[in-house]
Coordinates of C-alpha atoms in Angstrom, one line a residue:
Chain A
M1 CA -44.7 18.3 -9.2
I2 CA -45.3 21.4 -11.4
R3 CA -46.3 24.8 -9.1
F4 CA -46.8 28.0 -11.1
D5 CA -47.4 31.2 -8.0
N6 CA -48.5 34.3 -10.1
V7 CA -45.7 33.8 -12.8
A8 CA -45.4 36.3 -15.3
K9 CA -42.3 36.9 -17.9
R10 CA -41.9 39.7 -19.8
Y11 CA -39.3 39.9 -22.5
P12 CA -36.9 42.8 -23.5
T13 CA -39.0 43.6 -26.5
G14 CA -41.6 44.6 -24.3
R15 CA -43.7 41.4 -25.3
E16 CA -45.6 39.7 -22.7
G17 CA -45.4 36.1 -22.5
L18 CA -47.1 35.4 -19.2
A19 CA -49.3 37.7 -17.1
G20 CA -49.9 36.4 -14.1
V21 CA -50.2 32.7 -13.9
S22 CA -50.6 30.1 -11.0
L23 CA -50.7 26.9 -11.8
E24 CA -50.8 23.2 -9.9
V25 CA -49.8 19.9 -11.6
A26 CA -50.0 17.0 -9.4
P27 CA -47.0 13.9 -10.0
G28 CA -48.0 12.0 -13.1
E29 CA -50.5 14.1 -14.4
L30 CA -50.8 14.6 -17.9
V31 CA -52.0 18.2 -18.6
F32 CA -52.6 20.0 -22.4
V33 CA -52.1 23.5 -22.6
T34 CA -53.9 24.8 -25.8
G35 CA -54.5 28.8 -26.8
H36 CA -53.6 30.5 -30.1
S37 CA -49.9 31.4 -30.8
G38 CA -48.7 33.8 -28.8
A39 CA -51.1 32.9 -25.7
G40 CA -47.9 32.0 -23.6
K41 CA -47.9 28.1 -24.4
S42 CA -44.2 28.1 -25.3
T43 CA -43.2 30.6 -22.5
L44 CA -44.8 28.1 -19.8
L45 CA -42.7 25.1 -21.0
K46 CA -39.7 27.2 -21.0
L47 CA -39.9 28.4 -18.1
I48 CA -40.4 24.8 -16.4
G49 CA -37.1 23.9 -18.4
L50 CA -35.4 26.9 -17.8
L51 CA -34.4 27.8 -21.3
E52 CA -35.9 30.9 -20.1
R53 CA -36.2 32.7 -16.2
A54 CA -39.4 34.5 -15.2
T55 CA -39.8 37.6 -14.3
R56 CA -42.2 37.9 -11.6
G57 CA -43.6 35.1 -9.0
Q58 CA -42.3 31.7 -8.2
I59 CA -41.9 28.4 -10.1
W60 CA -41.2 24.8 -8.1
V61 CA -40.5 22.0 -10.3
N62 CA -39.7 18.5 -8.6
G63 CA -39.7 20.0 -5.3
R64 CA -37.3 22.8 -6.1
N65 CA -37.9 26.9 -6.6
L66 CA -36.6 27.2 -9.8
N67 CA -35.5 31.1 -8.8
R68 CA -33.1 30.0 -6.4
L69 CA -31.8 27.4 -9.0
S70 CA -28.2 29.0 -10.0
E71 CA -27.1 29.1 -13.5
R72 CA -24.5 26.4 -12.8
N73 CA -27.4 23.9 -11.1
I74 CA -29.5 24.3 -15.0
P75 CA -27.9 21.5 -16.6
Y76 CA -29.0 19.2 -13.7
H77 CA -32.3 20.7 -13.8
R78 CA -32.7 19.9 -17.6
R79 CA -31.7 16.3 -17.0
E80 CA -34.5 15.6 -14.9
V81 CA -37.1 17.5 -17.5
G82 CA -37.2 15.5 -20.7
M83 CA -37.9 18.3 -23.3
I84 CA -39.9 17.5 -26.7
F85 CA -40.1 20.1 -29.7
Q86 CA -42.0 20.4 -33.3
D87 CA -38.8 20.3 -35.0
H88 CA -37.4 17.6 -33.0
R89 CA -33.8 19.1 -32.3
L90 CA -31.9 15.6 -33.8
L91 CA -28.3 15.9 -34.7
H92 CA -28.6 14.8 -37.9
D93 CA -25.1 14.1 -38.5
R94 CA -25.4 10.9 -35.6
T95 CA -27.1 8.4 -35.8
V96 CA -30.7 7.2 -34.1
F97 CA -28.6 5.5 -31.4
D98 CA -26.3 8.5 -30.8
N99 CA -29.0 10.7 -30.6
V100 CA -31.2 9.3 -28.1
A101 CA -28.4 8.5 -26.0
L102 CA -27.1 11.8 -26.0
P103 CA -28.4 12.7 -22.2
L104 CA -27.2 9.9 -21.0
V105 CA -23.6 10.5 -22.5
V106 CA -23.8 13.9 -20.6
A107 CA -24.6 12.6 -17.7
G108 CA -21.4 10.1 -17.4
M109 CA -23.4 7.1 -17.6
G110 CA -21.5 3.7 -18.4
H111 CA -21.3 2.3 -22.1
Q112 CA -23.4 -0.8 -21.2
E113 CA -25.9 0.8 -19.3
I114 CA -26.4 3.3 -22.2
Q115 CA -26.7 0.7 -24.4
R116 CA -29.1 -1.1 -22.3
R117 CA -31.6 2.0 -21.7
V118 CA -31.5 3.2 -25.3
R119 CA -32.5 -0.3 -26.5
A120 CA -35.1 0.2 -24.0
A121 CA -35.8 3.6 -25.5
L122 CA -36.6 3.2 -28.8
D123 CA -38.6 -0.1 -27.9
K124 CA -40.9 1.8 -26.4
V125 CA -41.4 4.3 -29.7
N126 CA -41.0 1.0 -31.7
L127 CA -38.0 2.1 -33.5
L128 CA -35.5 -0.6 -32.5
G129 CA -35.0 -1.6 -36.1
K130 CA -33.6 2.0 -36.7
E131 CA -30.9 2.6 -34.1
R132 CA -28.0 2.6 -37.0
S133 CA -29.9 5.1 -39.2
L134 CA -29.7 8.9 -39.8
P135 CA -32.4 11.0 -38.6
I136 CA -32.8 12.7 -41.9
A137 CA -33.3 8.6 -43.5
L138 CA -36.4 8.7 -41.3
S139 CA -40.1 10.2 -41.7
G140 CA -41.4 12.9 -40.1
G141 CA -43.3 10.1 -37.1
E142 CA -40.3 8.6 -36.7
Q143 CA -38.0 11.3 -37.0
Q144 CA -40.6 12.8 -33.6
R145 CA -40.2 9.4 -32.0
V146 CA -36.5 9.2 -31.8
G147 CA -36.9 13.0 -30.3
I148 CA -39.6 11.3 -27.7
A149 CA -37.0 8.5 -26.9
R150 CA -34.4 11.2 -26.4
A151 CA -36.5 12.9 -24.1
L152 CA -37.5 9.9 -21.8
V153 CA -34.2 7.7 -22.4
S154 CA -32.8 9.3 -18.4
K155 CA -36.5 8.0 -17.1
P156 CA -36.8 12.0 -16.2
P157 CA -40.2 12.8 -13.7
V158 CA -41.2 15.9 -15.5
L159 CA -41.7 15.4 -19.5
L160 CA -42.6 18.5 -21.6
A161 CA -43.6 18.5 -25.1
D162 CA -44.2 22.0 -27.4
E163 CA -46.8 21.4 -30.6
P164 CA -45.1 17.6 -31.0
T165 CA -47.8 16.8 -33.7
G166 CA -47.5 20.2 -35.3
N167 CA -46.1 18.9 -38.4
L168 CA -48.0 15.3 -38.2
D169 CA -51.2 13.9 -40.2
P170 CA -53.9 12.7 -37.8
E171 CA -53.2 9.2 -37.7
L172 CA -49.7 9.7 -36.6
S173 CA -50.7 12.5 -33.9
R174 CA -52.7 9.8 -32.6
E175 CA -49.9 7.3 -32.2
I176 CA -47.8 10.0 -30.6
M177 CA -50.4 11.1 -28.2
D178 CA -51.1 7.2 -27.3
L179 CA -47.2 7.4 -26.2
F180 CA -48.0 10.0 -23.8
L181 CA -50.6 8.4 -22.2
Q182 CA -48.5 5.6 -21.6
F183 CA -45.9 7.4 -20.2
S184 CA -48.3 9.1 -18.1
Q185 CA -49.4 5.6 -16.7
V186 CA -46.0 5.4 -15.3
G187 CA -45.9 8.3 -13.4
V188 CA -44.2 10.6 -15.5
T189 CA -45.8 14.2 -15.6
I190 CA -46.2 15.7 -18.6
L191 CA -47.2 18.9 -19.9
I192 CA -48.0 19.0 -23.4
A193 CA -48.4 22.4 -25.8
T194 CA -51.0 22.2 -28.3
H195 CA -53.8 23.8 -30.6
D196 CA -54.9 20.4 -31.9
I197 CA -58.1 20.9 -29.5
E198 CA -59.8 18.6 -31.8
L199 CA -57.6 15.6 -30.8
I200 CA -57.4 16.3 -27.1
S201 CA -60.8 16.9 -26.5
R202 CA -61.3 13.3 -27.1
L203 CA -58.5 12.2 -24.4
G204 CA -60.4 13.4 -21.6
R205 CA -57.5 14.9 -19.8
R206 CA -56.9 18.3 -17.9
I207 CA -56.5 20.8 -20.5
V208 CA -55.4 24.7 -19.3
Q209 CA -56.5 27.3 -22.1
L210 CA -53.9 30.4 -22.0
R211 CA -55.1 33.7 -23.3
E212 CA -52.8 36.8 -23.4
G213 CA -50.7 35.4 -21.2
R214 CA -53.2 34.7 -18.7
L215 CA -55.2 31.6 -17.7
Q216 CA -58.6 31.6 -19.8
H217 CA -59.7 27.9 -18.5
D218 CA -58.5 24.9 -16.6
S219 CA -60.7 22.0 -16.5
G220 CA -58.4 20.6 -13.6
L221 CA -60.6 23.1 -11.7
A222 CA -63.7 22.8 -13.2
Q223 CA -64.1 18.9 -12.1
Chain B
M1 CA -47.3 19.8 -2.9
K2 CA -43.8 21.1 -3.0
R3 CA -44.2 24.2 -0.6
R4 CA -43.2 21.9 2.6
N5 CA -40.0 21.1 0.8
P6 CA -38.7 24.2 -1.0
K7 CA -35.0 23.0 -0.4
R8 CA -34.5 20.0 -1.4
P9 CA -31.0 18.4 -1.7
G10 CA -28.4 19.3 -4.5
F11 CA -28.7 17.1 -7.3
R12 CA -27.0 13.5 -7.9
R13 CA -23.9 13.4 -9.5
N14 CA -21.9 11.1 -11.1
R15 CA -18.4 11.7 -10.3
S16 CA -16.8 8.1 -10.6
P17 CA -13.1 9.4 -10.8
L18 CA -12.5 6.4 -13.3
R19 CA -15.3 7.3 -16.1
W20 CA -14.2 10.9 -15.7
L21 CA -11.0 9.8 -16.9
L22 CA -12.3 7.4 -19.4
H23 CA -14.7 10.5 -20.5
H24 CA -11.3 12.8 -20.9
A25 CA -9.1 10.0 -22.7
Q26 CA -12.6 9.8 -24.9
N27 CA -12.9 13.5 -25.4
A28 CA -8.8 13.7 -26.3
V29 CA -8.9 10.9 -28.9
A30 CA -12.4 12.4 -30.7
A31 CA -10.4 16.1 -30.7
L32 CA -7.8 14.4 -32.3
G33 CA -9.7 12.5 -34.7
R34 CA -11.9 15.8 -35.6
L35 CA -8.5 17.7 -36.6
V36 CA -7.5 14.4 -38.7
R37 CA -10.7 14.5 -40.7
H38 CA -9.6 17.5 -42.2
P39 CA -5.8 17.2 -42.4
L40 CA -5.1 20.0 -45.2
A41 CA -6.9 22.3 -42.8
T42 CA -5.2 21.3 -39.8
L43 CA -1.9 20.9 -41.2
M44 CA -2.3 24.7 -42.3
T45 CA -3.4 25.8 -39.0
A46 CA -0.6 24.0 -37.1
S47 CA 2.0 25.0 -39.7
V48 CA 1.2 28.9 -39.0
I49 CA 1.7 28.2 -35.4
G50 CA 4.5 25.9 -36.1
I51 CA 6.1 28.8 -37.7
A52 CA 5.3 31.5 -34.9
L53 CA 7.1 28.9 -32.5
A54 CA 10.1 28.2 -34.2
L55 CA 10.6 32.3 -35.1
P56 CA 11.8 32.9 -31.1
S57 CA 13.1 29.3 -30.4
G58 CA 15.4 29.5 -33.9
L59 CA 16.6 33.0 -32.1
Y60 CA 17.4 31.9 -29.2
L61 CA 19.2 28.8 -30.4
L62 CA 21.3 31.5 -32.6
I63 CA 22.1 33.9 -29.4
D64 CA 22.8 30.7 -27.1
N65 CA 25.5 29.5 -30.2
V66 CA 26.5 33.4 -30.2
R67 CA 27.4 32.9 -26.3
T68 CA 29.5 30.0 -26.2
L69 CA 31.2 31.0 -29.1
T70 CA 32.1 34.2 -27.2
G71 CA 33.1 32.0 -24.1
N72 CA 35.2 30.0 -26.2
W73 CA 37.7 32.9 -27.9
D74 CA 40.9 32.1 -27.1
G75 CA 42.7 34.6 -25.5
G76 CA 39.6 36.7 -26.0
S77 CA 39.5 38.4 -22.2
S78 CA 43.5 37.8 -21.2
I79 CA 44.9 39.6 -18.5
S80 CA 48.4 41.0 -18.9
L81 CA 50.0 41.4 -15.8
F82 CA 53.7 43.7 -15.7
L83 CA 55.6 42.4 -13.0
A84 CA 58.1 44.6 -10.8
Q85 CA 61.3 45.4 -12.1
D86 CA 63.2 43.7 -9.4
L87 CA 62.2 40.2 -10.1
D88 CA 64.9 37.9 -11.6
D89 CA 63.7 35.4 -13.9
R90 CA 63.0 32.6 -11.3
E91 CA 61.0 35.0 -9.1
A92 CA 59.0 35.4 -12.2
E93 CA 58.6 32.0 -12.8
Y94 CA 57.4 31.0 -9.0
V95 CA 54.8 34.2 -9.7
R96 CA 53.6 32.8 -12.9
K97 CA 53.2 28.9 -11.3
T98 CA 51.1 30.5 -8.1
I99 CA 48.8 32.3 -10.6
A100 CA 48.5 29.3 -12.8
A101 CA 47.6 27.4 -9.8
R102 CA 44.3 29.4 -9.2
P103 CA 41.3 27.8 -9.9
D104 CA 39.6 31.1 -11.9
V105 CA 42.9 31.1 -14.1
A106 CA 42.8 28.4 -17.4
E107 CA 46.6 29.4 -18.5
A108 CA 49.5 31.6 -17.5
R109 CA 52.1 32.4 -19.5
L110 CA 55.4 34.0 -18.6
I111 CA 57.5 36.4 -21.1
T112 CA 61.0 36.9 -19.3
R113 CA 62.5 40.6 -19.8
E114 CA 64.8 39.1 -22.0
E115 CA 62.2 38.1 -24.6
A116 CA 60.1 41.0 -24.1
L117 CA 63.3 42.7 -25.4
T118 CA 63.9 40.6 -28.1
E119 CA 59.8 40.9 -29.4
F120 CA 59.9 44.7 -29.1
R121 CA 63.5 45.1 -30.9
Q122 CA 61.8 42.7 -33.8
R123 CA 58.8 44.5 -34.0
S124 CA 59.0 48.3 -32.8
G125 CA 62.1 49.2 -35.3
F126 CA 63.7 50.8 -32.0
A127 CA 66.2 48.2 -32.0
E128 CA 69.1 51.2 -32.3
A129 CA 67.6 53.3 -29.7
L130 CA 67.2 50.6 -27.3
D131 CA 70.9 49.9 -27.7
L132 CA 71.7 52.9 -26.1
L133 CA 70.0 52.2 -23.1
D134 CA 72.4 50.4 -20.4
H135 CA 69.7 48.1 -19.1
N136 CA 66.8 46.9 -20.2
P137 CA 63.8 48.9 -19.5
L138 CA 61.0 46.2 -20.1
P139 CA 59.1 44.4 -16.9
A140 CA 58.5 40.4 -17.6
V141 CA 55.0 40.0 -18.6
V142 CA 52.4 37.3 -17.1
V143 CA 50.1 36.7 -19.9
V144 CA 46.5 35.1 -18.0
R145 CA 43.8 33.4 -19.9
P146 CA 40.5 33.0 -17.4
S147 CA 39.0 29.6 -17.0
A148 CA 36.1 28.5 -18.6
S149 CA 33.9 29.5 -15.4
A150 CA 35.5 33.2 -15.5
T151 CA 35.2 34.2 -19.1
S152 CA 32.4 36.7 -18.5
A153 CA 33.2 40.4 -18.5
A154 CA 32.3 40.5 -14.5
A155 CA 34.1 37.5 -13.7
T156 CA 37.4 38.7 -15.6
E157 CA 37.4 42.1 -13.9
R158 CA 37.2 40.3 -10.6
L159 CA 39.9 37.9 -11.3
A160 CA 42.2 41.2 -12.1
Q161 CA 41.3 43.0 -9.2
A162 CA 42.2 40.0 -7.1
L163 CA 45.7 39.8 -9.1
Q164 CA 46.1 43.2 -8.5
G165 CA 46.5 42.4 -4.8
Y166 CA 49.7 40.7 -5.5
R167 CA 53.2 42.5 -4.3
E168 CA 54.7 41.1 -7.2
I169 CA 52.8 42.5 -9.4
D170 CA 53.2 46.2 -10.6
Q171 CA 50.7 46.8 -12.9
V172 CA 47.2 44.6 -14.2
R173 CA 45.7 45.6 -17.5
V174 CA 42.8 43.7 -18.9
D175 CA 41.3 44.2 -22.6
L176 CA 37.5 44.0 -21.8
Q177 CA 36.2 46.6 -23.9
W178 CA 34.8 44.1 -26.6
V179 CA 33.9 41.5 -24.3
R180 CA 31.6 44.2 -22.9
R181 CA 30.3 45.2 -26.5
L182 CA 29.6 41.7 -27.4
E183 CA 27.8 41.2 -24.1
A184 CA 25.7 44.1 -24.5
I185 CA 24.9 42.9 -27.9
T186 CA 23.6 39.6 -27.0
H187 CA 21.7 41.2 -24.1
T188 CA 20.3 43.0 -26.6
L189 CA 18.8 40.7 -28.8
E190 CA 17.9 38.7 -26.3
R191 CA 15.4 41.0 -25.2
G192 CA 14.6 41.3 -28.9
V193 CA 14.0 37.5 -28.7
Y194 CA 11.7 37.2 -25.5
L195 CA 9.6 40.2 -26.8
L196 CA 9.7 38.5 -30.2
A197 CA 8.3 35.4 -28.3
G198 CA 5.5 37.3 -26.3
L199 CA 4.2 38.7 -29.3
L200 CA 4.3 35.6 -31.5
S201 CA 2.9 33.7 -28.4
A202 CA -0.2 36.0 -28.5
A203 CA -0.7 35.4 -32.3
V204 CA -0.6 31.7 -31.2
L205 CA -3.2 32.6 -29.1
L206 CA -5.2 34.4 -31.5
I207 CA -4.8 31.9 -34.2
V208 CA -5.9 28.9 -31.9
G209 CA -8.7 31.2 -30.6
N210 CA -10.5 31.9 -33.9
T211 CA -9.8 28.6 -35.1
I212 CA -11.3 27.2 -32.2
R213 CA -14.6 30.2 -32.8
L214 CA -15.0 29.0 -35.9
E215 CA -15.6 25.5 -34.9
I216 CA -17.9 26.5 -32.2
Q217 CA -20.0 28.3 -34.6
N218 CA -19.7 25.1 -36.8
R219 CA -21.0 22.8 -33.8
Q220 CA -23.6 25.8 -32.8
G221 CA -27.0 23.0 -33.3
E222 CA -25.1 20.5 -31.5
I223 CA -23.9 22.6 -28.5
E224 CA -27.8 23.8 -28.4
V225 CA -28.9 20.4 -28.0
V226 CA -26.4 18.9 -25.4
K227 CA -27.4 22.4 -23.4
L228 CA -31.0 21.0 -23.7
V229 CA -30.1 17.6 -22.5
G230 CA -28.5 18.9 -19.4
G231 CA -24.6 19.0 -20.5
T232 CA -22.9 21.2 -18.6
D233 CA -20.7 23.9 -19.3
A234 CA -17.6 21.8 -18.8
F235 CA -18.8 19.2 -21.0
I236 CA -19.5 21.3 -23.8
R237 CA -16.1 23.0 -23.0
R238 CA -13.8 20.2 -23.2
P239 CA -14.0 18.8 -27.0
F240 CA -12.7 22.3 -28.0
L241 CA -10.3 22.3 -25.2
Y242 CA -8.6 19.1 -26.5
E243 CA -8.7 20.5 -30.2
G244 CA -6.8 23.7 -28.8
F245 CA -4.2 21.3 -27.1
W246 CA -3.5 19.3 -30.0
Y247 CA -3.1 22.4 -32.4
G248 CA -0.6 23.7 -29.9
L249 CA 1.4 20.2 -29.4
L250 CA 1.3 19.7 -33.4
G251 CA 2.4 23.3 -33.7
A252 CA 5.3 22.6 -31.3
L253 CA 6.3 19.4 -33.0
I254 CA 6.3 21.4 -36.4
A255 CA 8.5 24.4 -34.8
L256 CA 10.9 21.8 -33.6
L257 CA 11.2 20.0 -37.2
L258 CA 11.8 23.5 -38.3
V259 CA 14.5 24.6 -36.0
T260 CA 16.3 21.2 -36.6
G261 CA 16.0 21.6 -40.2
G262 CA 17.1 24.7 -40.4
L263 CA 20.0 24.2 -38.2
A264 CA 21.2 21.3 -40.5
L265 CA 21.2 23.8 -43.4
M266 CA 23.1 26.1 -41.9
Q267 CA 25.8 23.7 -40.0
A268 CA 27.7 23.2 -43.3
P269 CA 28.2 26.8 -44.3
V270 CA 29.3 27.8 -40.3
R271 CA 31.8 25.2 -40.6
R272 CA 33.2 26.8 -43.1
L273 CA 33.4 30.5 -41.6
A274 CA 34.5 28.8 -38.6
G275 CA 37.0 26.9 -40.4
L276 CA 38.7 30.3 -42.0
Y277 CA 39.1 31.6 -38.7
Q278 CA 40.8 28.4 -37.6
S279 CA 38.3 27.5 -35.0
A280 CA 36.3 24.1 -35.3
F281 CA 33.1 26.0 -34.0
R282 CA 29.8 24.0 -34.6
L283 CA 26.2 24.8 -34.0
D284 CA 25.2 23.7 -31.0
L285 CA 21.8 21.4 -31.2
L286 CA 18.6 22.7 -29.4
T287 CA 19.0 21.9 -25.6
A288 CA 16.6 19.7 -24.2
E289 CA 15.5 22.5 -21.6
A290 CA 14.7 24.4 -24.5
V291 CA 12.9 21.2 -26.3
A292 CA 10.9 20.8 -23.0
A293 CA 9.9 24.3 -23.1
V294 CA 8.7 24.4 -26.3
L295 CA 6.7 21.2 -26.3
V296 CA 5.2 22.4 -23.1
G297 CA 4.5 25.8 -23.8
G298 CA 2.7 24.8 -27.3
P299 CA 0.1 22.8 -25.8
L300 CA -0.6 25.3 -23.6
L301 CA -0.9 28.0 -25.3
G302 CA -3.0 26.2 -27.8
L303 CA -5.2 25.6 -24.8
A304 CA -5.3 29.0 -23.1
G305 CA -6.7 30.3 -27.1
A306 CA -9.6 27.8 -27.0
W307 CA -10.2 28.8 -23.6
L308 CA -10.6 32.2 -24.7
A309 CA -12.3 31.6 -27.5
V310 CA -14.6 29.1 -25.5
A311 CA -14.9 31.7 -23.0
R312 CA -16.3 34.6 -24.9
H313 CA -18.7 32.6 -27.1
L314 CA -20.0 29.1 -25.8
S315 CA -22.5 31.5 -22.9
R316 CA -23.7 33.1 -25.9
I317 CA -25.0 30.2 -27.3
Q318 CA -28.4 29.3 -25.9
P319 CA -31.3 26.7 -26.6
E320 CA -34.6 28.4 -27.4

């Protein structure tokens, strides 16, 4: 589903985000990406979502070579990649419903289909009763669940999460991780960047560890 | 796994025309709604646009009126035809009739030799000197007023040349100097109005552009999120373009209101002035073409201004 072939990313400032990473993620796999801050976790995810372009190497996502993807096609690529952020990135002047509906509106979906899908997505993250609330009225964990609902409402084959539990207490973090485990069971390919080793080590999933832009350890290869 | 198929077919795009139209309608209404939500700010921006559009429209109207005024000036460009000396009154009258029948002649009036002599006697003070002459030295004169279609300097000139061709006419005299001057003045003013219209159109472009730029800045977070979830540039651009369109249309309506109002205020003093010149002249209203030009031009300028802002600033906003 996702394939990195000797990928490097150097920023204009000279800082190296990634320095030659090769990686393959199978469809439906759930992979944790860990490492210290600055190790390249976020860069890895941004390259998959085309928030940034690689300076060297090839990246394939869902059968497409991202190097060959024109700027014009980036929006269509992003519709196949759901993204979740530590700071949620919600629109605070829109209701929970409107926030979750955004990817469908952007894709030009019909009104009734939007209603149905948003309800289903909110149901999955246990927020059905909060449709009409503004994000500001929700707790941090709830806001994160709105962000997750928005990422999965268009049923993308790939889901990326950058420190999704960064600001949450251990119990809420567990809940969020359980959600991701559920999605992975229905075939969604998921990459989660986190430094919460303690939490993920108990889940028994593949862990990719980065250090200074290089692949330091990949539990998937070790097995 | 994916290497065997690096060139997957293109992305699926949702292009139902009906839904696309609906989406545009929603965008248009939503954009208008955003403007209505800040009535004072919207009104101020639209008024600036309105004034910028009203100035050239008003001046254009003024020139249009000056033109009708010069066209209607009775005897303004009259032509005097001095007939040959050997024609008697019956023959002179025949010449007058022939000329009056021309399509480019509105009226032809005959001054017989006797009438000319009487008038000259009264006005010149040479009555006694004339008595010494044994015959009337003055020719008969036909005074020609060109028809409405031939009042311009060039057309009058053409008419004069045609009349020169008549055997019975000795001399043709046209007083075109002041018609030419007035035409030159109108032309100069017209050029000035076009120049002004160009400058003020540029101003409208910049006003709308700047307003939309601020709007883009205010909604930067929203634009980033929309880009994150796969919104195309066209999708993001659309609401701003519609806002520009509405600003232009509101400005155009305000401009028409200003011009019409100004005209109403001018009507009474103009009528009084015309009355002093024994004229029934009235200011013309804006023509349907001019109204249409403002109503189409305003929104187009608004759209163009918004496009400028969007083209410059939207691509700079990228999600991180």
